[in-house]
PDB file of C-alpha atoms in Angstrom:
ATOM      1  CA  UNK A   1      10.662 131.464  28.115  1.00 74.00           C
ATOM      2  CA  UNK A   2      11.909 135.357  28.742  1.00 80.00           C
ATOM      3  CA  UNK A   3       8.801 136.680  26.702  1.00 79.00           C
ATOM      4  CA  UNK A   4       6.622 134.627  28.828  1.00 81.00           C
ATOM      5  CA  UNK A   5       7.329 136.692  31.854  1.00 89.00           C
ATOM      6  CA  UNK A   6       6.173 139.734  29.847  1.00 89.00           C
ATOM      7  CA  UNK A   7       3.863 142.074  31.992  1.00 85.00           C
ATOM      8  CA  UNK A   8       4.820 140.479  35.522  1.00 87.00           C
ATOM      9  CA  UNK A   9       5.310 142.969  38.198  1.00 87.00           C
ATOM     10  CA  UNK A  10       8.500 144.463  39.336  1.00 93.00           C
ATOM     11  CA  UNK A  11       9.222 142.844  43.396  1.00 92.00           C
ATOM     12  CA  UNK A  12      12.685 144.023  44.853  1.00 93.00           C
ATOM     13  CA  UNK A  13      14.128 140.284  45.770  1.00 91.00           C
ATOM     14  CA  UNK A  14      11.286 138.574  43.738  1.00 89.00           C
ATOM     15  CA  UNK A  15      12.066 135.548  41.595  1.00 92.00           C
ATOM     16  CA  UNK A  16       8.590 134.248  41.160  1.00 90.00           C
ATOM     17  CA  UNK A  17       5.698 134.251  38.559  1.00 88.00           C
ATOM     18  CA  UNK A  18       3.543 134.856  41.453  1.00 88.00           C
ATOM     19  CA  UNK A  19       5.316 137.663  43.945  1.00 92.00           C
ATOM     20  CA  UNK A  20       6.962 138.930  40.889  1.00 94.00           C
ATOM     21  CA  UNK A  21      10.490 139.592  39.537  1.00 95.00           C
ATOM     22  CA  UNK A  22      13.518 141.887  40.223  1.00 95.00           C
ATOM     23  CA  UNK A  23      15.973 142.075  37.518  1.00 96.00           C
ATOM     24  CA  UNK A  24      18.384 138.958  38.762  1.00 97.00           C
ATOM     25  CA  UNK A  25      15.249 136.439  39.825  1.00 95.00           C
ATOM     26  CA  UNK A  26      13.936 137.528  36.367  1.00 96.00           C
ATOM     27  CA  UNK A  27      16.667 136.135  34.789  1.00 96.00           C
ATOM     28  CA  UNK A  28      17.357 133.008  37.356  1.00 96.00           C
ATOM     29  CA  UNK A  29      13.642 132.042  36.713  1.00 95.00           C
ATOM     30  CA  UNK A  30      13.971 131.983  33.391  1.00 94.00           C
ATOM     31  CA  UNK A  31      17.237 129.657  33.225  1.00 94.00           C
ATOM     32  CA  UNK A  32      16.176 127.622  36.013  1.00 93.00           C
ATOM     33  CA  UNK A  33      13.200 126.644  33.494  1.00 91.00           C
ATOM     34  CA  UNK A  34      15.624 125.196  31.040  1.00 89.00           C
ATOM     35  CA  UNK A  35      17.442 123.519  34.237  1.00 91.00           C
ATOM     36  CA  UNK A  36      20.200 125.763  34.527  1.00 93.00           C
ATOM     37  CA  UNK A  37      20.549 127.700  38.046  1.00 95.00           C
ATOM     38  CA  UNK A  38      22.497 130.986  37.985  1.00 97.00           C
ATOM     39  CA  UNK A  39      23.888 132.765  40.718  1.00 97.00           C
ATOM     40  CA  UNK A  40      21.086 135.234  42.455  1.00 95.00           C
ATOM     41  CA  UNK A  41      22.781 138.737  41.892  1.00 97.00           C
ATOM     42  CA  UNK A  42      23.403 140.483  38.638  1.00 98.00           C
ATOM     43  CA  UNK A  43      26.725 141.016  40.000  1.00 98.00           C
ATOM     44  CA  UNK A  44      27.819 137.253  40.444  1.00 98.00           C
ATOM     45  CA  UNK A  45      25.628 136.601  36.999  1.00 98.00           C
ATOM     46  CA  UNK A  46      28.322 138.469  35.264  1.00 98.00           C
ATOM     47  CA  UNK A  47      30.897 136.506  36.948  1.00 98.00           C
ATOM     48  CA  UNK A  48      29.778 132.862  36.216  1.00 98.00           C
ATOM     49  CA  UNK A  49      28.929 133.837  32.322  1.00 98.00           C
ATOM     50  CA  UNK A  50      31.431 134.131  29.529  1.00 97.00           C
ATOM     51  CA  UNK A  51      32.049 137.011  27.511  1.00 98.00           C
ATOM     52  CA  UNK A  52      30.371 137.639  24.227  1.00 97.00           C
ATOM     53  CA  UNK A  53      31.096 140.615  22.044  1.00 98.00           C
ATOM     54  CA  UNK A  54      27.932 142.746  21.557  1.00 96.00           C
ATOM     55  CA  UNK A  55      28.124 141.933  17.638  1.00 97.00           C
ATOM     56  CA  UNK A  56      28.050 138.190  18.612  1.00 97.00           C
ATOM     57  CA  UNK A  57      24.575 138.165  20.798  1.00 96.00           C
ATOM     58  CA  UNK A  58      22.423 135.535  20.291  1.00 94.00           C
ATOM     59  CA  UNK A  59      19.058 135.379  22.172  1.00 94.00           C
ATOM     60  CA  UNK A  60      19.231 134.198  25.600  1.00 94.00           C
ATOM     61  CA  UNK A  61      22.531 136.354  26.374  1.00 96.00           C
ATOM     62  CA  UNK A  62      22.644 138.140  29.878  1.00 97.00           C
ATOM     63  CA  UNK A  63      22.949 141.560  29.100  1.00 98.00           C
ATOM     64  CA  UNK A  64      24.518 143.657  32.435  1.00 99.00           C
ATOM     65  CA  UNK A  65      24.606 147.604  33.353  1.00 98.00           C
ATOM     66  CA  UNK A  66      25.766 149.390  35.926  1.00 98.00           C
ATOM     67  CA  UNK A  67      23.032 152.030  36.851  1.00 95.00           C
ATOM     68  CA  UNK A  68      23.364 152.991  40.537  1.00 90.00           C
ATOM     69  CA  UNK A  69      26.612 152.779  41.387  1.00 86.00           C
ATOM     70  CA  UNK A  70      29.787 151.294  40.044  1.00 91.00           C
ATOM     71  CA  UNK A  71      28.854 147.742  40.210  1.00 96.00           C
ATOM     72  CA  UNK A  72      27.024 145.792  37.895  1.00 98.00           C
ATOM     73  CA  UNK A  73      23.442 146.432  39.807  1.00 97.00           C
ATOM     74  CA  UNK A  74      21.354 145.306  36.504  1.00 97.00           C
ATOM     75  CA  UNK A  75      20.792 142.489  34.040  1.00 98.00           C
ATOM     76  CA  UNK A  76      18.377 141.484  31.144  1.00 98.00           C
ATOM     77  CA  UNK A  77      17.911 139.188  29.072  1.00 96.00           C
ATOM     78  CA  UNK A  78      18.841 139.467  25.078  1.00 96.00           C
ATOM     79  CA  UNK A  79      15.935 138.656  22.584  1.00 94.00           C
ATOM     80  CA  UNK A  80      17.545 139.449  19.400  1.00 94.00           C
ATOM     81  CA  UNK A  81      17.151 142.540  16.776  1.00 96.00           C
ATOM     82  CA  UNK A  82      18.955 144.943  19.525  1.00 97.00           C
ATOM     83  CA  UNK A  83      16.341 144.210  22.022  1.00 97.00           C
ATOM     84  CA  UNK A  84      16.390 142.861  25.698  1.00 97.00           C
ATOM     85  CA  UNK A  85      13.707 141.730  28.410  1.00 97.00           C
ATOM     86  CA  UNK A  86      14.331 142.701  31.711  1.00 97.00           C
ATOM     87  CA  UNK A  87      12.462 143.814  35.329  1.00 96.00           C
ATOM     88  CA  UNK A  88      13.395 147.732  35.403  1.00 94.00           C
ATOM     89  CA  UNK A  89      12.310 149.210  38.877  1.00 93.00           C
ATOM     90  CA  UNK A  90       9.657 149.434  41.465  1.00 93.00           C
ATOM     91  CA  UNK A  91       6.424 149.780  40.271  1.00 93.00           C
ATOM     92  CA  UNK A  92       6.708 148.717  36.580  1.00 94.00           C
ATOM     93  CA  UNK A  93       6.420 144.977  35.043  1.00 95.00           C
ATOM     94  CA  UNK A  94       8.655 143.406  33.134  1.00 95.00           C
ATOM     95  CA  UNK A  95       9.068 144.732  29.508  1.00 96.00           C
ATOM     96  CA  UNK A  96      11.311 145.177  26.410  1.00 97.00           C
ATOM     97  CA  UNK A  97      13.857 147.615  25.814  1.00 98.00           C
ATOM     98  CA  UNK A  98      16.251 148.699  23.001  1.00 98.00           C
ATOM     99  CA  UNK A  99      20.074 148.053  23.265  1.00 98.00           C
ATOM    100  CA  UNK A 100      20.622 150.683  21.135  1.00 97.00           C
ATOM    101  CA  UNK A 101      19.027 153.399  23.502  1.00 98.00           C
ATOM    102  CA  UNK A 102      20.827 156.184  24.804  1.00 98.00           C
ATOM    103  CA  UNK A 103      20.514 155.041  28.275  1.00 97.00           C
ATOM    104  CA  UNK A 104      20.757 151.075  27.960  1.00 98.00           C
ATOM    105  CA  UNK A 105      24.180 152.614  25.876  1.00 97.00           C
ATOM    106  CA  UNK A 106      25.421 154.728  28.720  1.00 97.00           C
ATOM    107  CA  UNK A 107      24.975 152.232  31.339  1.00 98.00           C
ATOM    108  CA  UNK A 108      26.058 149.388  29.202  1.00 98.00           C
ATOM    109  CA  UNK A 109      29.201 147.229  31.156  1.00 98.00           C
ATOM    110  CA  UNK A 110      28.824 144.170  28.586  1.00 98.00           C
ATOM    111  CA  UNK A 111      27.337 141.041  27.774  1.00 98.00           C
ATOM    112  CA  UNK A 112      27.495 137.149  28.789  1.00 97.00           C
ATOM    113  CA  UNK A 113      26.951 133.951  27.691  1.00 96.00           C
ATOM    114  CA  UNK A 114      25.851 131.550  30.357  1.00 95.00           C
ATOM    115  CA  UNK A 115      27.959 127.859  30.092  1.00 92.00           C
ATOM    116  CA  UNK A 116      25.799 125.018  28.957  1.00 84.00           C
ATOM    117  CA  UNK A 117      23.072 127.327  27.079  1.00 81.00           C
ATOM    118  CA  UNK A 118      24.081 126.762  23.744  1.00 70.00           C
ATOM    119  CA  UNK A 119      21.307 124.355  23.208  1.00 59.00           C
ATOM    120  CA  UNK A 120      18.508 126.405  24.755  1.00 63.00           C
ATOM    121  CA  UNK A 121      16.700 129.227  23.408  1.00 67.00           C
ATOM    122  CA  UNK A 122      15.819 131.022  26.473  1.00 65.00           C
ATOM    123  CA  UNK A 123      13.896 134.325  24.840  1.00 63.00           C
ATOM    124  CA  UNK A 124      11.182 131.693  23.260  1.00 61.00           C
ATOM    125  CA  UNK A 125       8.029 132.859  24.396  1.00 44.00           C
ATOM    126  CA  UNK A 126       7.236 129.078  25.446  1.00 42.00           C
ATOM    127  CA  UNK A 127       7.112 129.008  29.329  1.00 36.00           C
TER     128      UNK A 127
END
């Protein structure tokens, strides 16, 4: 479902296939497809999910960064093999990126599990 949204346009407050996707609608789209609804922010996304150790991601884990300021401001959305989906910033499309990366690393606050995935894989590339 995340690799679906591959190449959609970046739209600050967007959680749509057809206005686009910031980071948080990216990531409420995609769980609202398997019938789960997240919070809207990346902030309160961190809250609702449960905490999973970065060697224990499995695909479909919220990944979440602080980038701006000292608040979680960012999440994506972990494929597997150190690599996460995710809406970056005005005026790019959604796209993958590498854990592992100096600046995903920096900015790195942690990882989540949302309750009730378990049964879903949410990075299939089936929309």
């Amino acid at each position: 479902m995340a690799m679906a949204q591959l190449g959609v346009a970046y739209q600050r407050g967007g959680s749509s296939l057809s206005n686009g996707f910031d980071c948080s609608g990216l990531t409420s789209y995609v769980y609202k497809k398997a019938d789960i609804t997240l919070p809207r922010t990346a902030r309160d996304q961190y809250a609702f999910t449960e905490r999973v150790a970065k060697a224990n991601l499995k695909p479909g884990d919220l990944l979440f960064f602080k980038i701006r300021s000292r608040k979680i401001d960012h999440v994506a959305i972990y494929v597997g093999d150190n690599t996460f989906i995710h809406a970056p910033r005005p005026g790019e499309r959604v796209t993958y990126a590498k854990l592992n990366d100096s600046y995903w690393r920096r900015h790195y606050v942690g990882a989540g599990r949302v309750p009730g995935s378990h049964h879903v894989d949410l990075a299939d590339s089936n929309r």
